[in-house]
Coordinates of C-alpha atoms and ligand atoms in Angstrom, one line a residue:
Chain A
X1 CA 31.0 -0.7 23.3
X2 CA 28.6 -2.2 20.6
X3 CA 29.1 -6.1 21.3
X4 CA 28.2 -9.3 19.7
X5 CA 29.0 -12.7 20.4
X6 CA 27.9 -16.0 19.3
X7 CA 25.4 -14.6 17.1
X8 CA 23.4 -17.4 15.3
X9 CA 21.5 -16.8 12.4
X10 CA 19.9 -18.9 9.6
X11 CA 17.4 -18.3 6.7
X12 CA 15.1 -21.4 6.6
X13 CA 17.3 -24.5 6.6
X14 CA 20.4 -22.4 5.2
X15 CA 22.8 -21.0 8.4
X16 CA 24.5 -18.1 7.7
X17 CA 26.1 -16.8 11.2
X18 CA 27.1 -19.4 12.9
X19 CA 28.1 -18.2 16.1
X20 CA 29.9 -14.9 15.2
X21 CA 31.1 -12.1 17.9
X22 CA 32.6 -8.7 16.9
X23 CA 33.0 -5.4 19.0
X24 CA 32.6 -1.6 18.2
X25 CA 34.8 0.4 19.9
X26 CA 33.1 4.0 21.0
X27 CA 35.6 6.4 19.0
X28 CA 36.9 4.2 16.7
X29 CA 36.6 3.0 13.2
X30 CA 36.6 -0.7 13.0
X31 CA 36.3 -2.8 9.7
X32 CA 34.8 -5.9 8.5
X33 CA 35.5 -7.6 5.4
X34 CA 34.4 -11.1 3.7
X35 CA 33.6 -12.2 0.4
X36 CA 30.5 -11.9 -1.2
X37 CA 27.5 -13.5 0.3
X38 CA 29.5 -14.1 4.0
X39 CA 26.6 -12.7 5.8
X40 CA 28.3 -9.0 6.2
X41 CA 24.7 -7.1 5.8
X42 CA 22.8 -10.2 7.9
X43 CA 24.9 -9.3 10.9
X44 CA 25.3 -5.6 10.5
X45 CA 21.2 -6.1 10.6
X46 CA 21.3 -7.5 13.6
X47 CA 24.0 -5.2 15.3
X48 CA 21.3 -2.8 14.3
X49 CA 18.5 -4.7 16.1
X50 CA 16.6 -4.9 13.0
X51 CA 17.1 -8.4 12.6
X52 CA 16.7 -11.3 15.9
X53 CA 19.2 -13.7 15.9
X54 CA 18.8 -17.3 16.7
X55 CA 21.2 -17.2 19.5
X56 CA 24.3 -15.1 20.5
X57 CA 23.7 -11.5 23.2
X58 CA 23.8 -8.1 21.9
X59 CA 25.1 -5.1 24.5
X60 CA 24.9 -1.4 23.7
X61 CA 27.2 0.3 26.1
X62 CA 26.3 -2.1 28.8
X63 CA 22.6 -2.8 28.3
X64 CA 21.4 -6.1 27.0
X65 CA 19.7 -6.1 23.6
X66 CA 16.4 -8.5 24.6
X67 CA 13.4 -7.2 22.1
X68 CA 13.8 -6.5 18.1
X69 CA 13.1 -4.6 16.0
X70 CA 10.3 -1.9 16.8
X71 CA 9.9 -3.7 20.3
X72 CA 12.9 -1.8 21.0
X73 CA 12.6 1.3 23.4
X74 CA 13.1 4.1 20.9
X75 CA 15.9 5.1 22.8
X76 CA 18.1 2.7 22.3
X77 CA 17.2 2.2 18.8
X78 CA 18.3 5.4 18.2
X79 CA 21.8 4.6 19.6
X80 CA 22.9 2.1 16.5
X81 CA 22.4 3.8 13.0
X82 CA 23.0 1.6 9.9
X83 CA 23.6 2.8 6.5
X84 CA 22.2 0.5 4.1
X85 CA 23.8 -1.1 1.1
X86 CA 21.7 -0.2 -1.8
X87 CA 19.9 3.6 -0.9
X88 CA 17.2 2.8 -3.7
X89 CA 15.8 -0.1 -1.3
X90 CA 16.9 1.7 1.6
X91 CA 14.3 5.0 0.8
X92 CA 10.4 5.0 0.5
X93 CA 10.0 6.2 -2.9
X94 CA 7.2 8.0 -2.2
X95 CA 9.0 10.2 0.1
X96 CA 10.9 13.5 -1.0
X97 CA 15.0 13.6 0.2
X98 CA 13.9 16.4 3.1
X99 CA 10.9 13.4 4.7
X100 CA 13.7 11.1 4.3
X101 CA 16.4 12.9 5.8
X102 CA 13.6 14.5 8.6
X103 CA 11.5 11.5 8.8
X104 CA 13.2 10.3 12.6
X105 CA 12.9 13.4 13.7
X106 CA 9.3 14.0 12.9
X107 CA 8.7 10.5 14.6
X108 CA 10.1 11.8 17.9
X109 CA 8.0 15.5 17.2
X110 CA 11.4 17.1 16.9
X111 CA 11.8 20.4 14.9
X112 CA 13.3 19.5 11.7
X113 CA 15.5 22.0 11.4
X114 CA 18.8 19.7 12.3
X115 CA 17.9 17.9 8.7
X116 CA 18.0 20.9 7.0
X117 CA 22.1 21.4 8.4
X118 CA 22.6 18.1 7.8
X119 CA 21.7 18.2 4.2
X120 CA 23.6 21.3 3.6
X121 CA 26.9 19.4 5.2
X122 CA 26.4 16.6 2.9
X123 CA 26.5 19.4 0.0
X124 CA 22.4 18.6 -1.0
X125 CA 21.3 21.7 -2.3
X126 CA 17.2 22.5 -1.3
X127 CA 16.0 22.1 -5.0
X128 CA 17.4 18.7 -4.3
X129 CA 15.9 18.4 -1.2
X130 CA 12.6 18.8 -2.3
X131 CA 12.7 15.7 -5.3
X132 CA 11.9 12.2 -5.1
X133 CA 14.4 9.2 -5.0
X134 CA 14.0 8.5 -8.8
X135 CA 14.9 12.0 -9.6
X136 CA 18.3 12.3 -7.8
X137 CA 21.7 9.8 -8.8
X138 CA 22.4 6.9 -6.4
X139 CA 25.7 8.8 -4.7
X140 CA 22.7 11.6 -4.1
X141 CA 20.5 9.1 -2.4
X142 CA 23.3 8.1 -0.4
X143 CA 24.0 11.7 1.0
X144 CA 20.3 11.7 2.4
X145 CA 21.1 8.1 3.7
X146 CA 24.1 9.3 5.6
X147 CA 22.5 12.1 6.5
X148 CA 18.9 10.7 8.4
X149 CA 21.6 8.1 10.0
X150 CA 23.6 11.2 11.5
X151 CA 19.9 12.7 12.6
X152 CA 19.4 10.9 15.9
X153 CA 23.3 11.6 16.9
X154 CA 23.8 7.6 16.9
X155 CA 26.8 6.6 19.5
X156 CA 28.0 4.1 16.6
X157 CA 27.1 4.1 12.6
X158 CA 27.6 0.9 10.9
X159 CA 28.7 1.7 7.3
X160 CA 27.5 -1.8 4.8
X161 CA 29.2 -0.9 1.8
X162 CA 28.1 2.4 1.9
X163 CA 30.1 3.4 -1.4
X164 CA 30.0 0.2 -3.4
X165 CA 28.2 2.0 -6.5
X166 CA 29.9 5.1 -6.1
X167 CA 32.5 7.0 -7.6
X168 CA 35.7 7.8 -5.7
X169 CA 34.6 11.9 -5.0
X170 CA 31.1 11.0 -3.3
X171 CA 33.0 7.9 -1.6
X172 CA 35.7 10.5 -0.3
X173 CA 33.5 12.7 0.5
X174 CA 30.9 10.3 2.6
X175 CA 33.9 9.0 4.6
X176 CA 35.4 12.1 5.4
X177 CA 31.8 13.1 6.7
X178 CA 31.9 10.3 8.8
X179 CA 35.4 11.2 10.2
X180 CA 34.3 14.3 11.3
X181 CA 31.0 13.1 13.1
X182 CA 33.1 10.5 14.7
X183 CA 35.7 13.2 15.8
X184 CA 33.4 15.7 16.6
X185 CA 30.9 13.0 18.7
X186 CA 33.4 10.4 19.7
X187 CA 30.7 7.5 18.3
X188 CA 32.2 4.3 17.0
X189 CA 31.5 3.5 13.3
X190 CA 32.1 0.0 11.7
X191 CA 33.3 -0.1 8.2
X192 CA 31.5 -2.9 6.0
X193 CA 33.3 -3.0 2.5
X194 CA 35.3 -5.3 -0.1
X195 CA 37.2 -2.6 -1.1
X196 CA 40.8 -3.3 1.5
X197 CA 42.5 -0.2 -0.3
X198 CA 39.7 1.9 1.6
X199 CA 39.4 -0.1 4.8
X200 CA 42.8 0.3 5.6
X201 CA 42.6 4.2 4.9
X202 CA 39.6 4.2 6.9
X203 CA 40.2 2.8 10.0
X204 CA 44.3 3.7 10.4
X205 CA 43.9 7.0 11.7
X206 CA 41.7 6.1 14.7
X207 CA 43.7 2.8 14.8
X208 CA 40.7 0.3 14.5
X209 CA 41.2 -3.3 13.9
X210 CA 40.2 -5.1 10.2
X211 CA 38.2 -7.9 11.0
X212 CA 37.3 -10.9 8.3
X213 CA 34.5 -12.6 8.4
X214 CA 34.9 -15.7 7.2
X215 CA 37.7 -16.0 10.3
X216 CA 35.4 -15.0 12.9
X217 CA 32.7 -18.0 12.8
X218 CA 33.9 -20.7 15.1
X219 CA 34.8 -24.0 13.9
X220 CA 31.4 -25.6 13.3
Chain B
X1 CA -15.1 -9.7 -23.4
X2 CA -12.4 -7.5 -25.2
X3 CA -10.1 -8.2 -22.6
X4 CA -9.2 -11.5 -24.0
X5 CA -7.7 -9.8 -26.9
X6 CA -6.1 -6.9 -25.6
X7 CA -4.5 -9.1 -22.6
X8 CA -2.7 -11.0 -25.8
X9 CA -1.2 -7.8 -26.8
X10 CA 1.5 -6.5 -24.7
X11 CA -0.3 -5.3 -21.2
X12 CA 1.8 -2.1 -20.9
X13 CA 0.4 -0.7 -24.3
X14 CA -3.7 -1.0 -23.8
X15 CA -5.3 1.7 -24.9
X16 CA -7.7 3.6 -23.2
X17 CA -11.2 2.5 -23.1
X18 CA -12.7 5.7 -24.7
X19 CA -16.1 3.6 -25.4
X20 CA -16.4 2.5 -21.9
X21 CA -15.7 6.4 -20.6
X22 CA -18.2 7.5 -22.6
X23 CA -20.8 5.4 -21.4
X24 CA -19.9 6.2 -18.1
X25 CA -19.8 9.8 -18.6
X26 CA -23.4 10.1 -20.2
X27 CA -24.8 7.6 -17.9
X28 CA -23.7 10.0 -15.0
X29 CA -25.1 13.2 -16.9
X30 CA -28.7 10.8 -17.4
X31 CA -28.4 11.1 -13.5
X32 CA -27.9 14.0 -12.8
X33 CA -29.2 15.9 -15.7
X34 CA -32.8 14.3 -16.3
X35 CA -34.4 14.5 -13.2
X36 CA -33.5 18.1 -13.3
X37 CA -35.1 18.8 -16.9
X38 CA -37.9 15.5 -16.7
X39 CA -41.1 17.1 -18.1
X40 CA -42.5 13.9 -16.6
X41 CA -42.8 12.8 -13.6
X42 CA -40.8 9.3 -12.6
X43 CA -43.8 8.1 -9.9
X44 CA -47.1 9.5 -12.5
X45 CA -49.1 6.6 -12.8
X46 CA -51.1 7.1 -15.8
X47 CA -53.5 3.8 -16.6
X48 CA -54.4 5.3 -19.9
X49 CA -50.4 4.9 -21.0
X50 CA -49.7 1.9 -19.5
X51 CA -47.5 -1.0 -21.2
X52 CA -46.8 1.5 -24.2
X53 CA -43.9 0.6 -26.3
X54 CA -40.9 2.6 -27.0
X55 CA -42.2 5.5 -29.1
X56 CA -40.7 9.5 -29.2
X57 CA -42.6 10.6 -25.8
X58 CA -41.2 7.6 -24.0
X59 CA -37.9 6.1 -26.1
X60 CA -38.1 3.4 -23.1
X61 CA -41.6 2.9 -23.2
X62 CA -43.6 2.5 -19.9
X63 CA -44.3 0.2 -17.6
X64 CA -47.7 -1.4 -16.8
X65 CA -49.5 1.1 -15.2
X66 CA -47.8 4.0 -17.2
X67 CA -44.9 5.2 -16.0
X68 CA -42.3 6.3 -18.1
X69 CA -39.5 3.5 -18.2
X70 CA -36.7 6.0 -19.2
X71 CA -37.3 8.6 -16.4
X72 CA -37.5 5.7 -14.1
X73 CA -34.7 3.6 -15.3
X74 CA -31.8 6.9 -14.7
X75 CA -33.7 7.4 -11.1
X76 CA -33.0 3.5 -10.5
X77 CA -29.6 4.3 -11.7
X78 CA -29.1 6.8 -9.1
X79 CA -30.4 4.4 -6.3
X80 CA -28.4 1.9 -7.5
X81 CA -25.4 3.6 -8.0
X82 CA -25.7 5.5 -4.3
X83 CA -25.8 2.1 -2.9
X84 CA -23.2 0.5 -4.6
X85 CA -20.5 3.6 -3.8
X86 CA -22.0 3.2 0.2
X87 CA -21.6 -0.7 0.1
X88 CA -18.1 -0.7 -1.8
X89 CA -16.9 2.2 0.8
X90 CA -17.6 0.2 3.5
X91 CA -16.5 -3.3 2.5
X92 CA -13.3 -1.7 1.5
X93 CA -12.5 0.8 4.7
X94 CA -13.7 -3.3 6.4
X95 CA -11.5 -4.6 4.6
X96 CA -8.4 -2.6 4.7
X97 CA -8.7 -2.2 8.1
X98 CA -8.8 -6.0 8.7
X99 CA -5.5 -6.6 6.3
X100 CA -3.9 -3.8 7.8
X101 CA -4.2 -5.4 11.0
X102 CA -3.6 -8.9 10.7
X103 CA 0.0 -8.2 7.9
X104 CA 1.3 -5.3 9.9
X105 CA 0.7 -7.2 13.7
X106 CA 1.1 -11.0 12.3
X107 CA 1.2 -13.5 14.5
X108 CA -2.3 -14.9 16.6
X109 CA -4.3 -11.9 15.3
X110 CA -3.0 -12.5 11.8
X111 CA -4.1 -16.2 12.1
X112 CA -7.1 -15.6 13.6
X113 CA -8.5 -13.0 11.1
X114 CA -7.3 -14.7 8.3
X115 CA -9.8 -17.4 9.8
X116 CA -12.7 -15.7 10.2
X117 CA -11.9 -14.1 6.5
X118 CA -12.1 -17.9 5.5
X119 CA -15.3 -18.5 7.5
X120 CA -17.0 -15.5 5.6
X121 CA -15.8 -17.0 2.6
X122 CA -16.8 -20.4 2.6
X123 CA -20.8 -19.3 3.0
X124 CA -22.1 -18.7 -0.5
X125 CA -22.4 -14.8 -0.8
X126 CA -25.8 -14.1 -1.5
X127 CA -27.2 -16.9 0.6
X128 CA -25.7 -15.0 3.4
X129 CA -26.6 -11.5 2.3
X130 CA -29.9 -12.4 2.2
X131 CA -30.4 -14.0 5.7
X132 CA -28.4 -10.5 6.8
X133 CA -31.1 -8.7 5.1
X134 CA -33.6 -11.0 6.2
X135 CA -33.0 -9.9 9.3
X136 CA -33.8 -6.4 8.8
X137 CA -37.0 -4.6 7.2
X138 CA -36.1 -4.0 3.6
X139 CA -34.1 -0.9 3.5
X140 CA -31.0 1.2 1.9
X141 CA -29.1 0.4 5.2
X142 CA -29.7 -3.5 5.3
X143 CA -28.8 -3.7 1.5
X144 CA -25.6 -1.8 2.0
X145 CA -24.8 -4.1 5.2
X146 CA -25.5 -7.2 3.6
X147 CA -23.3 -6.7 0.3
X148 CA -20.6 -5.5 2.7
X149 CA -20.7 -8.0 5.3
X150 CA -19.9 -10.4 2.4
X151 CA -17.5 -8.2 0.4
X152 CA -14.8 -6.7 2.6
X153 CA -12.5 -10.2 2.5
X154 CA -11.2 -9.6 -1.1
X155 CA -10.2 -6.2 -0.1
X156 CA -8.2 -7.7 3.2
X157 CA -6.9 -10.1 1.7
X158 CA -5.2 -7.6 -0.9
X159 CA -4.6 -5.5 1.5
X160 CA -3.1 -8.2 3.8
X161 CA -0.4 -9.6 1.1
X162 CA 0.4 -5.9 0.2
X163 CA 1.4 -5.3 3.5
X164 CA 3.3 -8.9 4.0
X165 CA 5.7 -7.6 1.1
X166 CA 5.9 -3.8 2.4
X167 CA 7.4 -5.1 6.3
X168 CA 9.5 -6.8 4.1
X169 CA 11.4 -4.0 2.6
X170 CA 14.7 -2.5 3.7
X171 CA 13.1 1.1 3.9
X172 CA 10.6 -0.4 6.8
X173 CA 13.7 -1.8 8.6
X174 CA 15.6 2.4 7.9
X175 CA 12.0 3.6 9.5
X176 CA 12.3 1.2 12.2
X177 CA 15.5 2.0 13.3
X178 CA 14.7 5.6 12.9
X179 CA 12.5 5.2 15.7
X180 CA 9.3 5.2 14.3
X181 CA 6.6 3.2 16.2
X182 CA 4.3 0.7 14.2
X183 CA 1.5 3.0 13.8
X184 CA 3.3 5.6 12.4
X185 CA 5.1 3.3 9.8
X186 CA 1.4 2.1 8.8
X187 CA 0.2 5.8 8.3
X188 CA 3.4 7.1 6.8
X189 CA 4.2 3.9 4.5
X190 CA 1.9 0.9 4.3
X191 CA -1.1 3.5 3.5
X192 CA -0.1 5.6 0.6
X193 CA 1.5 2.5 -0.6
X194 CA -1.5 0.7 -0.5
X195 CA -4.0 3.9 -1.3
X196 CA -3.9 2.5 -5.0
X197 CA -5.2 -1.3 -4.3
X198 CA -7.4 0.2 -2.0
X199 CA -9.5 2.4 -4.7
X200 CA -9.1 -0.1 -7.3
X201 CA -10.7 -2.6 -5.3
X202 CA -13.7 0.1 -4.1
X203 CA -14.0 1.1 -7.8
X204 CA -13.8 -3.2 -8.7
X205 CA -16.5 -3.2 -5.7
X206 CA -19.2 -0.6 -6.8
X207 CA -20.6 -2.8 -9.8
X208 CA -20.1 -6.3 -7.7
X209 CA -22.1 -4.1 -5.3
X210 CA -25.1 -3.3 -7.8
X211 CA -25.6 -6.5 -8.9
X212 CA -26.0 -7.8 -5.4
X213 CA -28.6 -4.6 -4.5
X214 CA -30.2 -5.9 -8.1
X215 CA -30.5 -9.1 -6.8
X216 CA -31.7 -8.8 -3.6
X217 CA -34.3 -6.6 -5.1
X218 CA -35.4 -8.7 -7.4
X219 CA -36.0 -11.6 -5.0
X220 CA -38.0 -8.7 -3.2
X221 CA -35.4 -9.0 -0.2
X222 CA -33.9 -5.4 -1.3
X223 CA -34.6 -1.9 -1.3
X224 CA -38.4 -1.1 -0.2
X225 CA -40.6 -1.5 -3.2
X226 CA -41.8 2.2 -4.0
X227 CA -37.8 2.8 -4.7
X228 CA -37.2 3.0 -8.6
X229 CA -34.3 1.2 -8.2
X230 CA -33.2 -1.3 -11.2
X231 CA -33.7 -4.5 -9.2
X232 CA -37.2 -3.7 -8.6
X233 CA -37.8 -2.4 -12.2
X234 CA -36.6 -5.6 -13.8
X235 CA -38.8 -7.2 -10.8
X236 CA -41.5 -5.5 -12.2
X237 CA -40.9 -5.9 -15.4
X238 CA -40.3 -9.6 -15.6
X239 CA -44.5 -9.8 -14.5
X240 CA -45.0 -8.1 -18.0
X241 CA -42.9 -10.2 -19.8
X242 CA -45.2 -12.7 -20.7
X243 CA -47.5 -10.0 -22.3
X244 CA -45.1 -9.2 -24.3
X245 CA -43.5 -6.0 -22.9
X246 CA -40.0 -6.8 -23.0
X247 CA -39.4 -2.7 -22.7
X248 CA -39.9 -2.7 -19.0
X249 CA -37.3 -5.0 -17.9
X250 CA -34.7 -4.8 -20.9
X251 CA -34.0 -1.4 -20.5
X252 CA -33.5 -1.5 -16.7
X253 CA -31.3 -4.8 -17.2
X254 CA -28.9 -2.8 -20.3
X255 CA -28.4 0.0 -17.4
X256 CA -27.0 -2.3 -15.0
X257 CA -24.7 -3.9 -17.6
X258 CA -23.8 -1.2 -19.1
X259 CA -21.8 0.6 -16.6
X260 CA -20.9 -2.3 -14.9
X261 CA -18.7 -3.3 -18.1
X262 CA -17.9 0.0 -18.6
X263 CA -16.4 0.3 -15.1
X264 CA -14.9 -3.0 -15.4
X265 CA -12.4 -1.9 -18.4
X266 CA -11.6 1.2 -16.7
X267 CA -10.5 -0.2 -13.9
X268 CA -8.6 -2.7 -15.4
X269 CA -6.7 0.0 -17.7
X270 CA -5.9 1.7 -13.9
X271 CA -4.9 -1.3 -12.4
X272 CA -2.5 -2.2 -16.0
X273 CA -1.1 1.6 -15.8
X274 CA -0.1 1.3 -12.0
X275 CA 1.7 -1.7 -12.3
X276 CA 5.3 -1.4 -10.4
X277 CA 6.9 -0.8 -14.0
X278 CA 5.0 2.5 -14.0
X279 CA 4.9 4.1 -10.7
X280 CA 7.6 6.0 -11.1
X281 CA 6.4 7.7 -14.2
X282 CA 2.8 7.8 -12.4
X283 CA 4.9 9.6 -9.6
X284 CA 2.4 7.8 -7.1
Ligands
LIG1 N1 16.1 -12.4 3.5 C1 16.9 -13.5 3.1 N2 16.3 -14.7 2.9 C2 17.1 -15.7 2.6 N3 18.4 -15.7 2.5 C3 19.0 -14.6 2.6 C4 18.3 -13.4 3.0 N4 19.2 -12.4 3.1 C5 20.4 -12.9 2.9 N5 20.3 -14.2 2.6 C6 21.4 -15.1 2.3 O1 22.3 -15.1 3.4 C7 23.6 -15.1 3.0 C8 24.4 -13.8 3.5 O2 23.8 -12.7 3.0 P1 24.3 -11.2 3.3 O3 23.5 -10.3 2.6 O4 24.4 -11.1 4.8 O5 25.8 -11.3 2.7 P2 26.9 -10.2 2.5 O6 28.1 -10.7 3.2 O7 26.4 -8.9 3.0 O8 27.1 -10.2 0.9 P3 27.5 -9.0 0.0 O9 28.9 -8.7 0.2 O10 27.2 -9.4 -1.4 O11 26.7 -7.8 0.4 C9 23.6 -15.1 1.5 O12 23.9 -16.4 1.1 C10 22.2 -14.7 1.1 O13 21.8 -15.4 0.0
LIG2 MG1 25.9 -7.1 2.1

């Protein structure tokens, strides 16, 4: 279980979680939805570690969450991928689609050779492989993006509006991806998106709950 | 300077400074080339040709005990260039290495470099490069210490705000949670990032650098005083001044300027042509 609770977060004087809790089931697909500008991405950061609350506890599987960010032991970073909203920002431009998708395991002095079958399951040819982040489409950019999150074999994948800017094909074809790492692996995956039409056909079949959250924050 | 006008036009569309390249490029040849092909010797001292004015055997003239101004004025080029490159190297790799450190760790060390960048700052520079050298026998070495003792904060303070706005960045945060430790995000992301700032302010550096070598020589705190470089040529010069021989110093002085302004608009077209807007066609 990926847990959260009472998660406080502000930016400067403005307080954007206010005591927030969700849970990630291990095998499941659960959703969260809110309007524009709820703090979706600011908590998916912090389910992610990337981002240190003000307050609130953070478990993976158990373990408490006490460091952020690259004070994390590696190995529990590696348990929580996140899949960013906007691949542009989300890639170093310098980088070709291969470093991208290779770059965690080059970090761990792994063989790269898993990227390679990743790319090819996300249907990214090797000429495509080998060009830079201006050169490829957004829903390409987001096939590496998906991809380097699947490298590490996460136990959950948080999903913030993974296929906002893309057309329905890449969008079906990113989500069914995701189904069959989740079947295959049994890892939890939280579904971040506007769109209810494709949270409800996302999480039915593993039975995951819809959360909103505008309901979750606490009276205040 | 021309700047002035061309920064009214639109920024993206300067054009390149072919005059400036030029310069450049046959000032570099002068140094290289002439001491290979010199009929003359740079150190002759010939009493019986001393103080003559420019003519067809010396276009520079000579100096005042007969050394030929031109053949001396591309060696001082050399000396002075050489140091310049070695102090702008150095105050630069300072530098970066000081931004690096106090943007990507933050924090105490952030706040305490970022204080003893002030310190250095707020002591006039060539006071203080001339007590460094002060402290030395006049040498290459000392020179090259002293201008970059009291260069490298520009270069971390660049480098320090570059990386302030890299951490920042959602593909830090995708490396992070890729498990990449911070060393390895600073060598595969904050440095190639940065690699641009970092030569344009080493390229910004190397004429800052001559002047301060010019300088110091001049006030006979610089290079030893049998070196041909330009600040002890003008030094020399200025004794003959009064005699009339403005050859010996002028033409020394227009070397220094010359590629200093030439270097100057180069850089200045680099730095225009890798703003953000263009690094994607740049492919940097
Ligand atoms: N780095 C930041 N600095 C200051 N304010 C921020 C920052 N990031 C987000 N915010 C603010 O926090 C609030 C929540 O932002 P967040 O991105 O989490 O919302 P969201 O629910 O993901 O929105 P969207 O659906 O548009 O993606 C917004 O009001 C936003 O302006
Ligand atoms: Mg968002």
């Amino acid at each position: 279980m990926l847990r959260a609770e009472g998660v406080v977060v502000s930016y400067g004087r403005q307080r954007v979680l206010g005591g927030v809790g969700i849970e990630v089931s291990p095998g499941q697909v659960t959703g969260l939805a809110g309007p524009s500008g709820c703090g979706k991405s600011t908590l998916a950061r912090v389910l992610a570690m990337l981002l240190k609350p003000a307050a609130g506890r953070l478990t993976v599987d158990g373990v408490d969450v006490r460091r952020w960010r690259h004070r994390v032991p590696r190995e529990l970073r590696g348990q929580v991928a996140l899949i960013f909203q906007q691949p542009r920002l989300a890639v170093d431009p310098r980088f070709t689609l291969l470093d991208v998708i290779a770059e965690p395991l080059r970090a761990a002095h792994r063989s790269i050779e898993h990227a390679r079958e990743l790319a090819e399951e996300m249907g990214l040819t090797p000429e495509l492989l080998s060009r830079r982040p201006h050169e490829v489409s957004d829903g390409q950019l987001q096939r590496a993006c998906v991809a380097r999150s699947l490298t590490l074999r996460p136990r959950y994948v948080i999903c913030d509006e993974m296929t906002t800017m893309l057309d329905a094909s890449t969008q079906a074809h990113l989500v069914a991806r995701l189904e069959a790492y989740r079947l295959e692996s049994g890892a939890g995956v939280l579904a971040i998106t506007h769109d209810d039409e494709l949270l409800i056909r996302w999480t039915g079949p593993s039975g995951g709950s819809i959360r909103h959250l505008s309901e979750m924050a606490p009276a205040a | 300077m021309a700047t002035g006008v061309a920064g009214g036009l639109t920024r993206s569309r300067r054009r390149f400074p072919r005059g400036a390249a030029v310069t450049l490029v046959l000032l570099l040849l002068a140094v290289v080339l002439v001491p290979l092909f010199a009929r003359l010797d740079q150190q002759l001292v010939d009493l019986h040709a001393a103080s003559l004015p420019p003519s067809l055997r010396h276009p520079f003239g000579t100096d005042e005990v007969g050394r030929d101004v031109l053949l001396r004025a591309v060696y001082g080029l050399r000396v002075s260039v050489l140091v310049g490159l070695a102090a702008a190297v150095v105050s630069v790799t300072i530098g970066t290495l000081a931004g690096l450190a106090a943007g990507a760790a933050g924090g105490t060390l952030d706040r305490l470099i970022m204080r003893i960048v002030d310190g250095f700052n707020s002591v006039p520079h060539l006071l203080f490069g001339i007590f460094i050298v002060a402290l030395f026998t006049p040498s290459t070495t000392a020179v090259v210490v002293s201008v970059a003792l009291t260069h490298w904060m520009t270069a971390a303070r660049i480098v320090r705000s570059e990386v302030l706005t890299l951490r920042a960045r959602p593909f830090v945060d995708a490396a992070i949670s890729g498990g990449s430790r911070r060393l390895r995000i600073v060598r595969r992301h904050f440095l190639p990032h940065l690699i641009p700032h970092i030569m344009l302010a080493a390229v910004l550096m190397i004429p800052h650098a001559i002047w301060h070598e010019t300088a110091l020589s001049f006030l006979g705190l610089g290079l030893p005083a049998h070196l041909a470089s330009l600040g002890n040529m003008i030094n020399d010069g200025a004794r003959s001044l009064l005699a009339g021989n403005w050859w010996a110093s002028l033409f020394p002085g227009l070397f220094i300027f010359l590629p200093t302004l030439a270097i100057s608009a180069l850089a200045q077209y680099w730095r225009d042509r890798s703003n953000p807007r263009w690094r994607s066609e740049l492919q940097l």
